[in-house]
Coordinates of C-alpha atoms and ligand atoms in Angstrom, one line a residue:
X1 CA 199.8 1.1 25.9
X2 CA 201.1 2.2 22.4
X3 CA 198.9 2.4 19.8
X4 CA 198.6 3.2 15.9
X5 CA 196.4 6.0 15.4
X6 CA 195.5 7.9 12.2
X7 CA 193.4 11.4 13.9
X8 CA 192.2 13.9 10.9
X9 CA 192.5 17.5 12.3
X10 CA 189.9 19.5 10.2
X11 CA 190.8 22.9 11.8
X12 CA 188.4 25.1 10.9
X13 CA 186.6 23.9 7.4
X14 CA 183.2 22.2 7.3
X15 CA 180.0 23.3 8.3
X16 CA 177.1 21.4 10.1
X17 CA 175.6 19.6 7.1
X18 CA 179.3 19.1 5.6
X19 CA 180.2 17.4 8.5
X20 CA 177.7 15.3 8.9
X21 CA 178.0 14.3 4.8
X22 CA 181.9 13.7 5.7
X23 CA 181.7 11.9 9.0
X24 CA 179.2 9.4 7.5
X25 CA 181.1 9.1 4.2
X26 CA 184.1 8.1 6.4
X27 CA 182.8 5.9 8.5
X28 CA 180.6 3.8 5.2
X29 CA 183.9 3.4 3.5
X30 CA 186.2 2.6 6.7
X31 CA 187.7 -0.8 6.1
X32 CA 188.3 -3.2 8.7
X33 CA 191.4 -1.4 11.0
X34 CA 193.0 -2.0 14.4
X35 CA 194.2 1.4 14.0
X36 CA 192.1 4.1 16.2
X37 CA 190.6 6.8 13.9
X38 CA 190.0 9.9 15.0
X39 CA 188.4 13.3 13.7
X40 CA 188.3 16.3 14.7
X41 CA 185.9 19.0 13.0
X42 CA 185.6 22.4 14.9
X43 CA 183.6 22.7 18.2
X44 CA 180.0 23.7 17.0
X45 CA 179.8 20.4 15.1
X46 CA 181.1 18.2 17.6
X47 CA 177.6 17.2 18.8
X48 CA 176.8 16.2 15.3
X49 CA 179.3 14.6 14.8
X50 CA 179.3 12.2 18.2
X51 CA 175.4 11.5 17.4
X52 CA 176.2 11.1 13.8
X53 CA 178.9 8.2 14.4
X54 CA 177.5 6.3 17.4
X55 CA 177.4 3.6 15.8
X56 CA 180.8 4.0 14.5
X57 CA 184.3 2.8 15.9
X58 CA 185.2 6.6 14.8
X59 CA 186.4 8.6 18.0
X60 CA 185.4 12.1 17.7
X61 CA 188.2 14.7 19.1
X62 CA 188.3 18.2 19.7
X63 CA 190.5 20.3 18.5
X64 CA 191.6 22.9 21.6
X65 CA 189.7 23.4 24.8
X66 CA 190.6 26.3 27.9
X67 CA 192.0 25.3 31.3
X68 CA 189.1 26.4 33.3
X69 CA 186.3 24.8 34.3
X70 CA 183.9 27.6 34.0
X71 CA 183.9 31.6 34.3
X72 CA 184.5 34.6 33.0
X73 CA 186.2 33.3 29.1
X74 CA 184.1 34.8 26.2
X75 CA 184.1 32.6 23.5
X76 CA 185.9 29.8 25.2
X77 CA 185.1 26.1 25.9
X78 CA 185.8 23.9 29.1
X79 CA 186.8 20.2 29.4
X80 CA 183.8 19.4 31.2
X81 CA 182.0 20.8 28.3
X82 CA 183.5 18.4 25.9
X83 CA 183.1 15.5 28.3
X84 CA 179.7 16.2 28.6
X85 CA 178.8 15.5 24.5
X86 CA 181.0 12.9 24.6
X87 CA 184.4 13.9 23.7
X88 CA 187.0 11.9 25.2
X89 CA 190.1 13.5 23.7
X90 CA 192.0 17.0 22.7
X91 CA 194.5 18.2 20.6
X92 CA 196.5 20.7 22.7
X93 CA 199.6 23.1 21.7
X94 CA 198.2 22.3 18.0
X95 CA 200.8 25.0 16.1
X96 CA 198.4 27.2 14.8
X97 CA 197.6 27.7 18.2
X98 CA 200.6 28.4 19.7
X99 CA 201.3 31.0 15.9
X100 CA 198.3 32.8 15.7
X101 CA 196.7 32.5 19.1
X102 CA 199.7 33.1 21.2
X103 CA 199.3 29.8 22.4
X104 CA 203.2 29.1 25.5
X105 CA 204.3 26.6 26.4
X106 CA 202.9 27.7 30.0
X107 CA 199.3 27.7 29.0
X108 CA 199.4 24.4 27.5
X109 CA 200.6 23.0 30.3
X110 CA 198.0 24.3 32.1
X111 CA 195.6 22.9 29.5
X112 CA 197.4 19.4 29.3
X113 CA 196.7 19.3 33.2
X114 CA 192.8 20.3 33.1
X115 CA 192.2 17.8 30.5
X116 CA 193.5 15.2 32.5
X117 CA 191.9 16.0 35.2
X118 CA 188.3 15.6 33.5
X119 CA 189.8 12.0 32.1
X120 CA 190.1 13.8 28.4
X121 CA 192.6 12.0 26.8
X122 CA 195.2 14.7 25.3
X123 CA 196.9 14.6 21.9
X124 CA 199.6 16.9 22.2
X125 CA 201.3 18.8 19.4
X126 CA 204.9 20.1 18.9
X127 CA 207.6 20.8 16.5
X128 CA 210.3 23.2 15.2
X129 CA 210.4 26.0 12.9
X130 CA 212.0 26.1 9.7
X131 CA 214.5 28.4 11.3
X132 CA 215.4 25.7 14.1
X133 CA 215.9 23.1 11.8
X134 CA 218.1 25.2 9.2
X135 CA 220.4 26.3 12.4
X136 CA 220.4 22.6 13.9
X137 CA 218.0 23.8 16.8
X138 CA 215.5 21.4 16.2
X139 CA 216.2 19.1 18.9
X140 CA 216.7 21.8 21.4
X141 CA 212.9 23.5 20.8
X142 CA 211.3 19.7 20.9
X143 CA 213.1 18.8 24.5
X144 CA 212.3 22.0 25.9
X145 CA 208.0 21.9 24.3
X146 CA 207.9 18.6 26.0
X147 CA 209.6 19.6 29.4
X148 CA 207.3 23.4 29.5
X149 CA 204.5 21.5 28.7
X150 CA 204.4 17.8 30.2
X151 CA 207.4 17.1 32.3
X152 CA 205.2 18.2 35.4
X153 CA 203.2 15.2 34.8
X154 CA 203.2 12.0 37.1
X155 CA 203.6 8.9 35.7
X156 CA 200.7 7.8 35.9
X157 CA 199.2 10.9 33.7
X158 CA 201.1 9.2 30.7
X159 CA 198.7 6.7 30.1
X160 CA 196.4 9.5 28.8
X161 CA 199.0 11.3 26.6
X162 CA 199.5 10.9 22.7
X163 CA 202.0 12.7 21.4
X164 CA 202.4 14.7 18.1
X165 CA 205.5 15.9 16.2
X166 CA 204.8 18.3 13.9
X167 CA 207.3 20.1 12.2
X168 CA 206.3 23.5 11.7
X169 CA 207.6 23.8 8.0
X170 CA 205.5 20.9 7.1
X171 CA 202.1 21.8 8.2
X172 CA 199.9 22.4 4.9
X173 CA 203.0 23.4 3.2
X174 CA 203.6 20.1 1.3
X175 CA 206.8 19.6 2.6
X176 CA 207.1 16.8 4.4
X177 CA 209.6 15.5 6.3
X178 CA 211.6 12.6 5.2
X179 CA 210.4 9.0 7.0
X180 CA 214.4 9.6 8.4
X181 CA 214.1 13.1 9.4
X182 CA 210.5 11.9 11.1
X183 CA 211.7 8.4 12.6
X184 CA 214.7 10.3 13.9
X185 CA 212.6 13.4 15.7
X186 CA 210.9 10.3 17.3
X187 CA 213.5 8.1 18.6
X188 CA 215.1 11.1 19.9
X189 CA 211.3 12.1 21.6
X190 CA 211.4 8.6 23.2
X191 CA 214.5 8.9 24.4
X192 CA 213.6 12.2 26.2
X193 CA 210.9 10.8 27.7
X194 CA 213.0 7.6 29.2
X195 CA 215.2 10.1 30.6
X196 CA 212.3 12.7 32.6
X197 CA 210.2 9.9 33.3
X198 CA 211.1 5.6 32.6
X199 CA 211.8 3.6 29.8
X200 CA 208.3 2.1 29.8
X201 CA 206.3 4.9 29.6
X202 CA 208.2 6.1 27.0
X203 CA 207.9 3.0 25.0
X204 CA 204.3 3.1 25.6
X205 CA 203.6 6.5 24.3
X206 CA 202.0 6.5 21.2
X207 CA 203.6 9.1 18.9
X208 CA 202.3 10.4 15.4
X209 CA 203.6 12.6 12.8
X210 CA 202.2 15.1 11.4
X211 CA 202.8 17.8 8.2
X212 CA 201.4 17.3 4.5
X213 CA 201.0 13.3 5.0
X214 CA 199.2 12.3 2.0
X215 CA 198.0 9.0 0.4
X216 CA 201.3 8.9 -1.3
X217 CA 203.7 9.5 1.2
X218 CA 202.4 7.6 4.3
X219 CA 203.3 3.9 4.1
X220 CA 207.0 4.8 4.1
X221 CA 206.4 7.1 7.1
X222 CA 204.1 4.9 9.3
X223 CA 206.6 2.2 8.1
X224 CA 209.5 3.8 11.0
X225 CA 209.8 1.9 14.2
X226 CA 208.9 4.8 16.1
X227 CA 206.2 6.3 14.2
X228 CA 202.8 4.9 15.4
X229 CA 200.6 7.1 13.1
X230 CA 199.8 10.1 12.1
X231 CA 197.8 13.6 12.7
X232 CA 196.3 14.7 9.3
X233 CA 195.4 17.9 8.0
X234 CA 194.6 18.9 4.6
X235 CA 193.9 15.2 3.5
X236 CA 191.3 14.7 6.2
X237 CA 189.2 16.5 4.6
X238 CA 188.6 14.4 1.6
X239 CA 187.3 10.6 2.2
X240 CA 189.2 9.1 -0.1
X241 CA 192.8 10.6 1.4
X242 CA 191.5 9.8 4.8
X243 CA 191.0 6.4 4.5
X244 CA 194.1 5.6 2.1
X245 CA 196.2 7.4 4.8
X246 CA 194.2 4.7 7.6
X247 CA 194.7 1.9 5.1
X248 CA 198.8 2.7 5.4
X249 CA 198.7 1.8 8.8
Ligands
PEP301 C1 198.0 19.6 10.9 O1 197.5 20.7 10.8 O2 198.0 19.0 12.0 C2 198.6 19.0 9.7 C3 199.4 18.0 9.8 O3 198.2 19.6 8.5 P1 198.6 19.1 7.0 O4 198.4 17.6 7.0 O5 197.7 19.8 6.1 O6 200.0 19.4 6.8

């Protein structure tokens, strides 16, 4: 079922005792919302942060996780492992990731497939270069992330997948791209997935946008048809930011 869903990716900023101050300042100023909100601080303060907001409608997510169950992975973390605090969902093929940590499209799929398998919900990231877009490539790259990465799925897998365009030249820049350029990426997501899968799933999926949304840019952007919310960086990281983007929903 599609729904809105406003998911602040901290990446790796906050410490323990910043994360618990932010996680609780959040959740003491979140207004009423049917919008699910999500954050994800780095993996040694996940703990805190589940304990922290139990009594919160906050969902705490993590931000990457490895394919295997167990072995032989210094410095790596399983699904299992995240199930077992509490996580319920990942952000996979985030594009830091797949930049700096040499992150395929083969691996992620990999990933997407462990995470369901342990009932982790998966928030999956994509989105061209600046490159693509400036030589009209952008579709191209998008259909062929999604088909690498989740066109091995069943149907019934889908139920578990949130998707996430994020343009490449818009993460952190301050770029963003235009509620058209966005709503367009979309449509043109949804219609991919109608034609590899069904129409229904594919007007179930729940698909955000991501890159340099702010407080100021947002209600135009969650305003498209086909944007369902958004995957938020840099303004995540400050209360006030957060919960105007949440309030744009
Ligand atoms: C992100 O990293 O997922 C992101 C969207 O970052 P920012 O909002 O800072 O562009």
């Amino acid at each position: 079922m599609r729904s809105k869903i406003v998911a602040g990716n901290w990446k790796m900023n906050k410490n323990l005792q910043e994360t618990i101050y932010l996680v609780e300042d959040i959740a003491s100023k979140l207004a009423d919302t049917s919008a699910e909100v999500m954050v994800a601080p780095t993996f040694v303060n996940l703990s805190a942060a589940v304990s922290a907001l139990e009594s919160s409608k906050i969902e705490v997510v993590a931000q990457n996780m490895h394919f295997a169950e167990s072995g032989a992975y210094t410095g790596e973390i399983s699904a299992g492992m995240l199930k077992a605090i509490g996580i319920q969902s990942v952000i996979i093929g985030h594009s830091e990731r797949r930049a700096y940590f040499g992150e395929t499209d083969e691996l992620l799929s990999k990933k997407v497939k462990a995470a369901l398998e342990n009932n982790l919900r998966v928030i999956f990231c994509f989105g061209e270069e600046l490159a693509d877009r400036q030589s009209g490539n952008h579709f191209t790259v998008v259909e062929s992330q999604l088909k690498n990465a989740l066109f091995s799925l069943s149907t019934g897998d889908w139920k578990n997948i949130v998707l996430a365009y994020e343009p490449v030249w818009a993460i952190g820049t301050g770029e963003t791209a235009s509620p058209e350029q966005a709503q367009e990426m979309h449509a043109f997501v949804r219609k991919t997935v109608a034609e590899g899968f069904n129409q229904g799933i594919a007007d179930d999926v729940t698909i955000l946008y991501g890159g340099s949304v702010k407080p100021g840019n947002a209600v135009e952007i969650f305003a498209k048809p086909d944007v369902d919310g958004g995957l938020i960086g840099g303004a995540a990281l400050k209360t006030d930011d957060f919960l105007a983007i949440v309030n744009a929903i």
